[in-house]
Amino acid sequence: MTDPMMPEAPSGPDHMTPDEFRAAGHATVDWIADFLAGVADRPIMPDLAPGDVRASLPPSPPSVGESFDALLDDVDSLIAPAVTQWQHPGFFGYFPANSSPPSVLGELVSAGLGVQGMLWSTSPACTELETHVLDWLAEACGLPDRFRSDGPGGGVIQDSASSASLCAVLAARDRSGGSEALPDLRVYTSGQAHSSIEKDVLVAGFGRHQLRVVPVDGDYAMDADALARMVDADLADGLVPCLVVATVGTTSSGAVDPVARIAEVASAVGAWVHVDSAWAGSATVCPEHSDLLDGLDRVDSYAFNPHKWLLTNFDCSAFYVADAAPLAASLSIVPDYLRNAASDSGEVVDYRDWQVPLGRRFRALKLWFVMRSYGTDGLRAHIRAHVAAAATLADRVRANPRLEMAAPLSLGLVCLRHVDGDEASERLLADVNSTGEAFLTHTKLDDRFVLRVAVGGTWTTATHVDRLADLFDDLA
Ligand code: PLP
């Protein structure tokens, strides 16, 4: 009998029943399949003004739950037309952000399992699959043994290359004496390094003046002799070189720093070497690109992003360390509420000690789905098709008297400009983008405006790249 004086216990919200979830899930996957089948027919850049998307949404949330059909309808009519179509085969901007059907489904399973993998004990499979699949990836890419999990080092998945580099900066800082030594520590990277390196150095508590910008050679790669001179000068001033960040595949032009020589200079003074290969690293699944790994057997850490060019959805940045101890020394803090027998036994990896945040998603699933679905042969075919298409495009640029290459061809990245100068180059970029068929972004090299064509989209084929070359011929 209910007591009229006592309010009824709250019953919680109405969840989808398993059958309702199944139907909504099928409808969602159908929607994604249709979206991908039609993405090439959408304009790459939405024609929207700031605020247009918000103006299409109700100002307040619904108080009563809506039907799932209504939600999916709004995704179709309001959201999908208002995203930049990164999965369009004519998207050549920035660097690619690969997505693929197996990866999408891996994400779905990860969300469905709903685990939080901060510790081994909070989900053993989340940790062990990650360790295992990163060993697979190391094998597929031919990485040196020092990055395998059977030694003191191993791999971990970070959300981004920026975060991976930050971990390297923190570990290097602390290995060189930490906060007490901080004012005397110096970090070195080239003027072509990604902006995330400067940001990471600042986040780690260094002042801007503690980041030494090393000059580059004529091909935009770090000048290792200049590095050696800067290191010597700092040593002579009583300063402590603590970290060199080399880039394999720079953002602006795909230049490759001479890692072996850099490692030689750094190891002579005990400085940490981190290699940022965020984009180019995916190409190492192909043995013909193993030169990108030169010198890696002498560095402390290495990162690349399968979420750029290896068919795996953002976020999936593979971060490898030769020795995890300095990382844990910087990042491990153990409050009582996280203590557990498995961690205390020392027999498990707790990946929270290998990253800045505590919580972590089950990201290894999508990489596992991708590697099993495509196999290493499929991954190689993906890279090879793009590298070959980019080489053809570069030939067409060289054959066009109104265009010139602005940097050496690097894997799938073609950098070009109009021979008539910056204004003509800017106009060409705007004209190509306004066709809606292709989308490019730009950079500056030696202070000159450069169009970048990053060939690497999941659905981009030689035909799409040829079409871009035709557009250059028509519009240049
Ligand atoms: N490093 C390089 C060389 C890059 O090209 C990029 C992005 O393009 C990054 C780092 C940053 O990557 P993320 O977005 O994963 O932080």
Tab-separated table of C-alpha atoms and ligand atoms in Angstrom:
chain	number	residue	atom	x	y	z
A	1	MET	CA	0.000	0.000	0.000
A	2	THR	CA	1.420	3.428	-0.827
A	3	ASP	CA	1.637	5.973	1.929
A	4	PRO	CA	-0.180	9.142	0.703
A	5	MET	CA	2.210	11.211	2.850
A	6	MET	CA	5.292	9.818	1.085
A	7	PRO	CA	6.041	10.945	-2.480
A	8	GLU	CA	6.661	8.090	-4.904
A	9	ALA	CA	10.337	7.246	-5.428
A	10	PRO	CA	11.569	8.868	-8.660
A	11	SER	CA	11.538	6.245	-11.368
A	12	GLY	CA	14.339	7.595	-13.609
A	13	PRO	CA	14.020	8.522	-17.264
A	14	ASP	CA	12.537	6.417	-20.034
A	15	HIS	CA	15.416	4.672	-21.788
A	16	MET	CA	15.158	3.136	-25.224
A	17	THR	CA	14.201	-0.512	-24.974
A	18	PRO	CA	16.706	-2.898	-26.575
A	19	ASP	CA	14.394	-3.187	-29.596
A	20	GLU	CA	14.014	0.570	-29.896
A	21	PHE	CA	17.795	0.939	-29.651
A	22	ARG	CA	18.288	-1.716	-32.313
A	23	ALA	CA	15.891	0.092	-34.681
A	24	ALA	CA	17.424	3.512	-34.004
A	25	GLY	CA	20.920	2.074	-34.414
A	26	HIS	CA	20.062	0.457	-37.734
A	27	ALA	CA	18.517	3.710	-38.921
A	28	THR	CA	21.650	5.610	-37.855
A	29	VAL	CA	24.003	3.248	-39.661
A	30	ASP	CA	21.732	3.466	-42.725
A	31	TRP	CA	21.964	7.240	-42.505
A	32	ILE	CA	25.785	7.170	-42.295
A	33	ALA	CA	25.997	4.738	-45.223
A	34	ASP	CA	23.789	7.053	-47.326
A	35	PHE	CA	25.780	10.080	-46.233
A	36	LEU	CA	29.056	8.501	-47.283
A	37	ALA	CA	27.579	7.247	-50.562
A	38	GLY	CA	26.503	10.801	-51.396
A	39	VAL	CA	29.265	12.873	-49.839
A	40	ALA	CA	31.009	13.480	-53.178
A	41	ASP	CA	27.888	15.317	-54.411
A	42	ARG	CA	27.842	17.777	-51.524
A	43	PRO	CA	29.649	21.120	-51.660
A	44	ILE	CA	32.841	20.782	-49.620
A	45	MET	CA	32.459	24.081	-47.786
A	46	PRO	CA	28.995	24.983	-46.507
A	47	ASP	CA	27.816	28.400	-47.643
A	48	LEU	CA	27.007	29.741	-44.179
A	49	ALA	CA	27.486	32.887	-42.174
A	50	PRO	CA	28.547	32.796	-38.517
A	51	GLY	CA	25.469	32.117	-36.365
A	52	ASP	CA	23.438	30.437	-39.122
A	53	VAL	CA	23.666	27.005	-37.507
A	54	ARG	CA	22.619	28.237	-34.092
A	55	ALA	CA	19.762	30.216	-35.584
A	56	SER	CA	18.375	26.951	-36.954
A	57	LEU	CA	18.274	25.355	-33.479
A	58	PRO	CA	15.646	25.870	-30.737
A	59	PRO	CA	16.883	28.272	-28.046
A	60	SER	CA	16.058	25.863	-25.199
A	61	PRO	CA	16.295	22.096	-24.775
A	62	PRO	CA	13.095	20.030	-24.957
A	63	SER	CA	11.575	19.198	-21.589
A	64	VAL	CA	9.956	16.047	-22.925
A	65	GLY	CA	12.126	13.625	-24.887
A	66	GLU	CA	11.652	13.654	-28.649
A	67	SER	CA	11.456	10.769	-31.072
A	68	PHE	CA	14.712	9.434	-32.484
A	69	ASP	CA	13.331	9.946	-35.994
A	70	ALA	CA	13.068	13.682	-35.316
A	71	LEU	CA	16.681	13.704	-34.181
A	72	LEU	CA	17.979	11.902	-37.224
A	73	ASP	CA	15.894	14.177	-39.470
A	74	ASP	CA	17.643	17.178	-37.953
A	75	VAL	CA	21.051	15.588	-38.441
A	76	ASP	CA	20.088	15.181	-42.079
A	77	SER	CA	18.634	18.633	-42.643
A	78	LEU	CA	20.527	20.886	-40.211
A	79	ILE	CA	23.857	19.296	-39.341
A	80	ALA	CA	25.173	17.353	-42.335
A	81	PRO	CA	24.753	20.299	-44.744
A	82	ALA	CA	26.516	22.552	-42.244
A	83	VAL	CA	29.744	20.607	-41.794
A	84	THR	CA	32.877	21.028	-43.850
A	85	GLN	CA	32.949	17.812	-45.853
A	86	TRP	CA	36.275	16.350	-44.769
A	87	GLN	CA	35.243	12.979	-46.220
A	88	HIS	CA	34.598	14.476	-49.683
A	89	PRO	CA	37.076	12.926	-52.131
A	90	GLY	CA	37.997	16.423	-53.335
A	91	PHE	CA	39.063	17.548	-49.869
A	92	PHE	CA	42.802	18.275	-50.089
A	93	GLY	CA	43.078	20.830	-47.258
A	94	TYR	CA	45.268	20.786	-44.156
A	95	PHE	CA	46.180	17.117	-43.709
A	96	PRO	CA	43.549	14.420	-44.197
A	97	ALA	CA	41.312	13.302	-41.325
A	98	ASN	CA	40.634	9.735	-42.352
A	99	SER	CA	37.461	7.957	-41.348
A	100	SER	CA	36.474	4.502	-42.553
A	101	PRO	CA	33.518	2.185	-42.059
A	102	PRO	CA	35.338	-0.295	-39.776
A	103	SER	CA	36.695	2.570	-37.727
A	104	VAL	CA	33.248	4.129	-37.339
A	105	LEU	CA	31.933	0.786	-36.127
A	106	GLY	CA	34.869	0.436	-33.725
A	107	GLU	CA	33.888	3.814	-32.267
A	108	LEU	CA	30.325	2.597	-31.936
A	109	VAL	CA	31.386	-0.517	-30.043
A	110	SER	CA	33.619	1.601	-27.825
A	111	ALA	CA	30.655	3.828	-26.960
A	112	GLY	CA	28.445	0.806	-26.468
A	113	LEU	CA	30.835	-0.832	-24.040
A	114	GLY	CA	31.047	2.498	-22.257
A	115	VAL	CA	34.216	1.744	-20.349
A	116	GLN	CA	36.664	4.199	-18.860
A	117	GLY	CA	40.156	2.778	-19.186
A	118	MET	CA	42.219	4.938	-16.864
A	119	LEU	CA	43.651	1.890	-15.055
A	120	TRP	CA	44.236	-1.686	-16.113
A	121	SER	CA	41.746	-2.693	-13.430
A	122	THR	CA	39.040	-0.345	-14.721
A	123	SER	CA	38.932	-2.400	-17.913
A	124	PRO	CA	41.676	-4.949	-18.620
A	125	ALA	CA	40.770	-5.328	-22.308
A	126	CYS	CA	40.946	-1.567	-22.851
A	127	THR	CA	44.565	-1.552	-21.694
A	128	GLU	CA	45.741	-4.862	-23.103
A	129	LEU	CA	44.161	-4.443	-26.535
A	130	GLU	CA	45.835	-1.022	-26.729
A	131	THR	CA	49.248	-2.461	-25.845
A	132	HIS	CA	48.755	-5.269	-28.311
A	133	VAL	CA	47.449	-3.261	-31.236
A	134	LEU	CA	50.246	-0.700	-30.816
A	135	ASP	CA	52.737	-3.558	-31.023
A	136	TRP	CA	50.960	-4.647	-34.213
A	137	LEU	CA	51.223	-1.112	-35.545
A	138	ALA	CA	54.925	-0.942	-34.620
A	139	GLU	CA	55.475	-4.183	-36.518
A	140	ALA	CA	53.433	-3.045	-39.514
A	141	CYS	CA	55.418	0.207	-39.693
A	142	GLY	CA	58.802	-1.406	-39.045
A	143	LEU	CA	59.445	0.708	-35.945
A	144	PRO	CA	62.564	-0.136	-33.939
A	145	ASP	CA	62.180	-2.811	-31.250
A	146	ARG	CA	62.749	-0.233	-28.532
A	147	PHE	CA	59.141	0.916	-29.033
A	148	ARG	CA	57.685	-2.547	-28.444
A	149	SER	CA	55.973	-3.341	-25.178
A	150	ASP	CA	58.250	-6.271	-24.303
A	151	GLY	CA	61.026	-3.900	-23.173
A	152	PRO	CA	60.981	-0.826	-20.923
A	153	GLY	CA	59.028	1.181	-23.510
A	154	GLY	CA	55.943	0.748	-25.635
A	155	GLY	CA	53.038	2.550	-27.223
A	156	VAL	CA	49.946	4.352	-26.034
A	157	ILE	CA	47.104	6.062	-27.886
A	158	GLN	CA	46.790	9.777	-27.239
A	159	ASP	CA	43.994	12.026	-28.439
A	160	SER	CA	46.330	14.080	-30.619
A	161	ALA	CA	49.931	14.565	-31.646
A	162	SER	CA	49.862	17.801	-29.645
A	163	SER	CA	49.172	15.821	-26.484
A	164	ALA	CA	51.815	13.236	-27.351
A	165	SER	CA	54.416	15.973	-27.800
A	166	LEU	CA	53.341	17.560	-24.535
A	167	CYS	CA	54.026	14.283	-22.724
A	168	ALA	CA	57.468	14.155	-24.332
A	169	VAL	CA	58.170	17.756	-23.260
A	170	LEU	CA	57.116	17.024	-19.675
A	171	ALA	CA	59.191	13.839	-19.441
A	172	ALA	CA	62.235	15.555	-20.970
A	173	ARG	CA	61.880	18.542	-18.639
A	174	ASP	CA	61.753	16.360	-15.563
A	175	ARG	CA	64.531	14.040	-16.698
A	176	SER	CA	66.709	17.144	-16.931
A	177	GLY	CA	66.015	18.274	-13.378
A	178	GLY	CA	62.374	19.427	-13.417
A	179	SER	CA	61.176	22.667	-11.889
A	180	GLU	CA	64.415	23.411	-10.017
A	181	ALA	CA	66.459	23.277	-13.199
A	182	LEU	CA	63.727	24.779	-15.375
A	183	PRO	CA	65.139	28.294	-15.879
A	184	ASP	CA	68.321	26.845	-17.394
A	185	LEU	CA	66.670	24.257	-19.639
A	186	ARG	CA	66.487	24.777	-23.388
A	187	VAL	CA	64.338	23.092	-26.053
A	188	TYR	CA	65.196	23.014	-29.773
A	189	THR	CA	62.993	22.596	-32.803
A	190	SER	CA	63.039	23.921	-36.339
A	191	GLY	CA	61.208	26.957	-37.650
A	192	GLN	CA	59.077	24.504	-39.663
A	193	ALA	CA	57.897	22.495	-36.617
A	194	HIS	CA	54.173	22.383	-35.968
A	195	SER	CA	52.769	25.176	-33.801
A	196	SER	CA	51.755	22.568	-31.196
A	197	ILE	CA	55.404	22.232	-30.159
A	198	GLU	CA	55.611	25.873	-29.120
A	199	LYS	CA	52.269	25.547	-27.355
A	200	ASP	CA	53.378	22.398	-25.508
A	201	VAL	CA	56.622	24.037	-24.390
A	202	LEU	CA	54.659	26.989	-22.979
A	203	VAL	CA	52.118	24.689	-21.303
A	204	ALA	CA	55.017	22.824	-19.677
A	205	GLY	CA	56.074	26.048	-17.954
A	206	PHE	CA	58.958	27.152	-20.159
A	207	GLY	CA	59.263	30.743	-21.243
A	208	ARG	CA	59.215	31.523	-24.966
A	209	HIS	CA	62.907	32.412	-24.846
A	210	GLN	CA	63.694	28.837	-23.766
A	211	LEU	CA	62.573	27.478	-27.122
A	212	ARG	CA	65.405	27.708	-29.633
A	213	VAL	CA	64.259	27.871	-33.227
A	214	VAL	CA	66.789	26.042	-35.376
A	215	PRO	CA	67.194	27.228	-38.987
A	216	VAL	CA	66.276	24.957	-41.890
A	217	ASP	CA	68.097	24.081	-45.094
A	218	GLY	CA	66.943	24.826	-48.649
A	219	ASP	CA	64.432	21.952	-48.461
A	220	TYR	CA	62.934	23.166	-45.156
A	221	ALA	CA	64.520	20.397	-43.066
A	222	MET	CA	66.305	21.188	-39.800
A	223	ASP	CA	69.955	22.155	-40.263
A	224	ALA	CA	71.637	19.715	-37.871
A	225	ASP	CA	74.929	21.625	-37.965
A	226	ALA	CA	73.124	24.763	-36.865
A	227	LEU	CA	71.523	22.706	-34.076
A	228	ALA	CA	74.951	21.532	-32.954
A	229	ARG	CA	76.220	25.116	-32.892
A	230	MET	CA	73.218	26.325	-30.869
A	231	VAL	CA	73.596	23.476	-28.388
A	232	ASP	CA	77.307	24.229	-27.982
A	233	ALA	CA	76.641	27.923	-27.453
A	234	ASP	CA	74.036	27.172	-24.785
A	235	LEU	CA	76.366	24.740	-23.028
A	236	ALA	CA	79.065	27.387	-23.030
A	237	ASP	CA	76.589	29.740	-21.344
A	238	GLY	CA	75.919	27.182	-18.609
A	239	LEU	CA	72.494	26.245	-19.969
A	240	VAL	CA	71.077	22.709	-20.247
A	241	PRO	CA	69.813	21.367	-23.583
A	242	CYS	CA	66.948	19.111	-22.484
A	243	LEU	CA	64.921	18.280	-25.602
A	244	VAL	CA	65.111	18.355	-29.384
A	245	VAL	CA	61.870	17.923	-31.303
A	246	ALA	CA	62.451	16.730	-34.861
A	247	THR	CA	59.714	16.620	-37.483
A	248	VAL	CA	59.346	13.903	-40.075
A	249	GLY	CA	56.901	15.402	-42.539
A	250	THR	CA	56.484	19.076	-41.675
A	251	THR	CA	53.047	20.622	-41.924
A	252	SER	CA	53.895	23.295	-44.452
A	253	SER	CA	55.910	21.248	-46.926
A	254	GLY	CA	56.374	17.651	-45.727
A	255	ALA	CA	60.083	18.187	-45.066
A	256	VAL	CA	61.952	15.479	-43.175
A	257	ASP	CA	64.440	16.513	-40.498
A	258	PRO	CA	67.696	14.504	-40.376
A	259	VAL	CA	66.778	12.478	-37.308
A	260	ALA	CA	69.928	10.335	-37.178
A	261	ARG	CA	72.189	13.379	-37.147
A	262	ILE	CA	69.912	15.203	-34.687
A	263	ALA	CA	69.969	12.186	-32.353
A	264	GLU	CA	73.767	12.199	-32.512
A	265	VAL	CA	73.928	15.840	-31.435
A	266	ALA	CA	71.310	15.369	-28.710
A	267	SER	CA	72.661	12.160	-27.244
A	268	ALA	CA	76.116	13.720	-26.848
A	269	VAL	CA	74.563	16.131	-24.324
A	270	GLY	CA	71.921	13.817	-22.836
A	271	ALA	CA	68.965	15.639	-24.377
A	272	TRP	CA	65.687	13.835	-25.083
A	273	VAL	CA	64.748	13.485	-28.756
A	274	HIS	CA	61.085	13.427	-29.731
A	275	VAL	CA	60.066	12.824	-33.339
A	276	ASP	CA	56.782	14.304	-34.505
A	277	SER	CA	55.660	12.399	-37.587
A	278	ALA	CA	51.984	13.194	-37.150
A	279	TRP	CA	51.133	13.014	-40.848
A	280	ALA	CA	54.004	11.200	-42.596
A	281	GLY	CA	54.264	8.358	-40.084
A	282	SER	CA	51.350	6.477	-41.666
A	283	ALA	CA	53.390	6.060	-44.862
A	284	THR	CA	55.858	3.829	-43.034
A	285	VAL	CA	53.418	0.904	-43.383
A	286	CYS	CA	54.981	0.754	-46.859
A	287	PRO	CA	58.517	-0.675	-46.765
A	288	GLU	CA	59.514	1.671	-49.595
A	289	HIS	CA	59.117	4.573	-47.157
A	290	SER	CA	61.266	3.061	-44.407
A	291	ASP	CA	63.777	5.887	-44.917
A	292	LEU	CA	61.349	7.958	-42.843
A	293	LEU	CA	62.456	5.830	-39.888
A	294	ASP	CA	66.186	6.592	-40.232
A	295	GLY	CA	67.639	7.363	-36.829
A	296	LEU	CA	64.518	6.351	-34.913
A	297	ASP	CA	66.463	3.628	-33.137
A	298	ARG	CA	68.237	6.403	-31.229
A	299	VAL	CA	65.337	8.609	-30.153
A	300	ASP	CA	63.346	8.655	-26.929
A	301	SER	CA	59.849	9.110	-28.281
A	302	TYR	CA	57.928	9.083	-31.524
A	303	ALA	CA	54.367	9.937	-32.486
A	304	PHE	CA	52.205	9.654	-35.564
A	305	ASN	CA	48.505	9.940	-36.228
A	306	PRO	CA	46.599	7.029	-37.728
A	307	HIS	CA	43.731	9.534	-37.528
A	308	LYS	CA	45.338	11.517	-40.312
A	309	TRP	CA	46.196	9.000	-43.015
A	310	LEU	CA	45.638	5.460	-41.764
A	311	LEU	CA	41.876	5.065	-42.081
A	312	THR	CA	41.200	5.545	-38.374
A	313	ASN	CA	38.799	8.173	-37.074
A	314	PHE	CA	40.014	11.072	-34.989
A	315	ASP	CA	41.152	10.680	-32.226
A	316	CYS	CA	44.008	8.208	-32.521
A	317	SER	CA	47.574	9.400	-32.136
A	318	ALA	CA	50.094	6.594	-31.614
A	319	PHE	CA	52.776	7.676	-29.124
A	320	TYR	CA	55.780	5.446	-28.551
A	321	VAL	CA	58.467	5.761	-25.887
A	322	ALA	CA	61.727	3.848	-25.608
A	323	ASP	CA	61.403	3.922	-21.823
A	324	ALA	CA	58.129	4.599	-20.034
A	325	ALA	CA	59.769	5.286	-16.659
A	326	PRO	CA	60.468	9.019	-17.228
A	327	LEU	CA	56.906	9.447	-18.488
A	328	ALA	CA	55.451	7.862	-15.370
A	329	ALA	CA	57.873	9.838	-13.192
A	330	SER	CA	56.369	13.035	-14.608
A	331	LEU	CA	52.741	12.018	-14.847
A	332	SER	CA	51.984	9.487	-12.122
A	333	ILE	CA	50.083	10.724	-9.077
A	334	VAL	CA	48.297	8.072	-7.051
A	335	PRO	CA	45.481	9.205	-4.783
A	336	ASP	CA	44.115	6.559	-2.456
A	337	TYR	CA	40.838	6.245	-4.331
A	338	LEU	CA	42.666	4.944	-7.404
A	339	ARG	CA	44.827	2.399	-5.610
A	340	ASN	CA	44.151	-1.228	-6.393
A	341	ALA	CA	45.869	-4.590	-6.076
A	342	ALA	CA	46.713	-4.930	-9.765
A	343	SER	CA	48.495	-1.562	-9.880
A	344	ASP	CA	50.277	-2.272	-6.603
A	345	SER	CA	51.512	-5.600	-7.984
A	346	GLY	CA	53.489	-3.744	-10.655
A	347	GLU	CA	52.387	-6.336	-13.196
A	348	VAL	CA	50.054	-4.115	-15.201
A	349	VAL	CA	50.260	-0.941	-17.238
A	350	ASP	CA	48.086	1.931	-16.080
A	351	TYR	CA	47.917	4.200	-19.092
A	352	ARG	CA	46.716	7.183	-17.023
A	353	ASP	CA	50.441	7.491	-16.163
A	354	TRP	CA	51.298	7.881	-19.863
A	355	GLN	CA	49.058	10.880	-20.556
A	356	VAL	CA	47.874	14.151	-19.023
A	357	PRO	CA	44.175	13.409	-18.368
A	358	LEU	CA	43.091	10.672	-16.009
A	359	GLY	CA	40.163	9.278	-18.000
A	360	ARG	CA	40.588	7.505	-21.280
A	361	ARG	CA	38.359	6.151	-24.028
A	362	PHE	CA	38.615	2.681	-25.506
A	363	ARG	CA	40.329	3.991	-28.649
A	364	ALA	CA	42.229	0.812	-29.472
A	365	LEU	CA	39.025	-0.802	-30.721
A	366	LYS	CA	38.805	1.356	-33.836
A	367	LEU	CA	42.463	0.814	-34.701
A	368	TRP	CA	42.008	-2.929	-34.164
A	369	PHE	CA	38.918	-2.905	-36.400
A	370	VAL	CA	40.865	-1.013	-39.076
A	371	MET	CA	43.955	-3.233	-38.964
A	372	ARG	CA	41.904	-6.420	-39.063
A	373	SER	CA	39.512	-5.212	-41.756
A	374	TYR	CA	42.102	-3.840	-44.187
A	375	GLY	CA	45.119	-5.936	-43.234
A	376	THR	CA	48.576	-4.482	-43.782
A	377	ASP	CA	48.099	-5.041	-47.541
A	378	GLY	CA	45.021	-2.816	-47.518
A	379	LEU	CA	46.750	-0.118	-45.484
A	380	ARG	CA	49.672	-0.133	-47.917
A	381	ALA	CA	47.324	0.079	-50.904
A	382	HIS	CA	45.681	3.136	-49.318
A	383	ILE	CA	49.005	4.988	-48.949
A	384	ARG	CA	50.398	3.873	-52.307
A	385	ALA	CA	47.385	5.075	-54.274
A	386	HIS	CA	47.745	8.545	-52.787
A	387	VAL	CA	51.520	8.757	-53.167
A	388	ALA	CA	51.225	7.752	-56.827
A	389	ALA	CA	48.389	10.222	-57.476
A	390	ALA	CA	50.378	13.036	-55.838
A	391	ALA	CA	53.381	12.214	-58.049
A	392	THR	CA	51.173	12.498	-61.145
A	393	LEU	CA	49.812	15.812	-59.914
A	394	ALA	CA	53.344	17.103	-59.325
A	395	ASP	CA	54.206	16.144	-62.926
A	396	ARG	CA	51.202	18.092	-64.177
A	397	VAL	CA	52.231	21.113	-62.093
A	398	ARG	CA	55.764	20.967	-63.518
A	399	ALA	CA	54.332	20.683	-67.031
A	400	ASN	CA	52.174	23.798	-66.581
A	401	PRO	CA	54.213	26.925	-67.455
A	402	ARG	CA	51.994	29.065	-65.193
A	403	LEU	CA	52.717	26.932	-62.105
A	404	GLU	CA	55.791	25.841	-60.183
A	405	MET	CA	56.504	23.470	-57.321
A	406	ALA	CA	57.133	25.424	-54.126
A	407	ALA	CA	58.827	22.545	-52.288
A	408	PRO	CA	59.990	19.049	-53.184
A	409	LEU	CA	57.127	16.564	-53.539
A	410	SER	CA	56.698	14.761	-50.212
A	411	LEU	CA	54.618	11.542	-50.178
A	412	GLY	CA	51.044	12.763	-50.780
A	413	LEU	CA	51.756	16.468	-50.305
A	414	VAL	CA	52.151	18.765	-53.318
A	415	CYS	CA	53.120	22.391	-52.651
A	416	LEU	CA	52.818	24.765	-55.588
A	417	ARG	CA	52.412	28.385	-56.522
A	418	HIS	CA	51.574	30.561	-59.503
A	419	VAL	CA	54.618	31.901	-61.316
A	420	ASP	CA	53.037	35.383	-61.348
A	421	GLY	CA	53.407	35.717	-57.573
A	422	ASP	CA	51.347	35.789	-54.394
A	423	GLU	CA	48.281	37.580	-55.713
A	424	ALA	CA	47.928	35.133	-58.573
A	425	SER	CA	48.457	32.208	-56.204
A	426	GLU	CA	45.819	33.489	-53.794
A	427	ARG	CA	43.396	34.006	-56.664
A	428	LEU	CA	44.022	30.484	-57.931
A	429	LEU	CA	43.315	29.034	-54.485
A	430	ALA	CA	40.061	30.977	-54.231
A	431	ASP	CA	39.040	29.987	-57.769
A	432	VAL	CA	39.688	26.277	-57.188
A	433	ASN	CA	37.830	26.325	-53.878
A	434	SER	CA	34.883	28.199	-55.333
A	435	THR	CA	34.216	25.335	-57.763
A	436	GLY	CA	33.017	23.270	-54.775
A	437	GLU	CA	34.694	20.246	-56.367
A	438	ALA	CA	38.026	20.553	-54.588
A	439	PHE	CA	39.232	22.219	-51.432
A	440	LEU	CA	42.815	23.318	-50.730
A	441	THR	CA	44.479	25.315	-47.988
A	442	HIS	CA	47.615	27.409	-48.093
A	443	THR	CA	50.820	28.064	-46.221
A	444	LYS	CA	53.771	30.394	-46.492
A	445	LEU	CA	57.270	29.235	-47.371
A	446	ASP	CA	60.046	31.833	-47.410
A	447	ASP	CA	57.278	34.354	-46.926
A	448	ARG	CA	55.657	33.427	-50.228
A	449	PHE	CA	52.079	32.229	-50.615
A	450	VAL	CA	51.878	28.494	-51.329
A	451	LEU	CA	48.953	26.232	-52.207
A	452	ARG	CA	49.073	22.880	-50.412
A	453	VAL	CA	47.435	19.799	-51.896
A	454	ALA	CA	47.312	17.013	-49.317
A	455	VAL	CA	46.254	13.863	-51.135
A	456	GLY	CA	45.100	11.349	-48.530
A	457	GLY	CA	41.326	11.254	-48.089
A	458	THR	CA	39.762	7.846	-47.530
A	459	TRP	CA	37.658	8.188	-50.693
A	460	THR	CA	40.158	10.165	-52.778
A	461	THR	CA	41.326	8.336	-55.902
A	462	ALA	CA	43.596	9.175	-58.832
A	463	THR	CA	40.511	10.360	-60.725
A	464	HIS	CA	39.809	13.070	-58.161
A	465	VAL	CA	43.440	14.191	-58.232
A	466	ASP	CA	43.397	14.301	-62.044
A	467	ARG	CA	40.282	16.441	-61.872
A	468	LEU	CA	42.143	18.851	-59.582
A	469	ALA	CA	45.004	18.999	-62.101
A	470	ASP	CA	42.431	19.846	-64.801
A	471	LEU	CA	41.094	22.651	-62.600
A	472	PHE	CA	44.644	24.021	-62.237
A	473	ASP	CA	45.040	23.922	-66.017
A	474	ASP	CA	41.734	25.737	-66.529
A	475	LEU	CA	42.076	28.320	-63.782
A	476	ALA	CA	45.792	29.128	-63.448
B	1	PLP	N1	52.503	17.787	-35.899
B	1	PLP	C1	52.427	17.897	-37.227
B	1	PLP	C2	53.660	17.730	-38.054
B	1	PLP	C3	51.193	18.179	-37.833
B	1	PLP	O1	51.121	18.320	-39.161
B	1	PLP	C4	50.048	18.334	-37.021
B	1	PLP	C5	48.736	18.629	-37.623
B	1	PLP	O2	48.573	18.756	-38.783
B	1	PLP	C6	50.194	18.193	-35.650
B	1	PLP	C7	51.426	17.936	-35.116
B	1	PLP	C8	49.034	18.355	-34.729
B	1	PLP	O3	48.263	17.190	-34.766
B	1	PLP	P1	47.057	16.972	-33.755
B	1	PLP	O4	45.898	17.667	-34.349
B	1	PLP	O5	46.895	15.485	-33.690
B	1	PLP	O6	47.468	17.560	-32.454
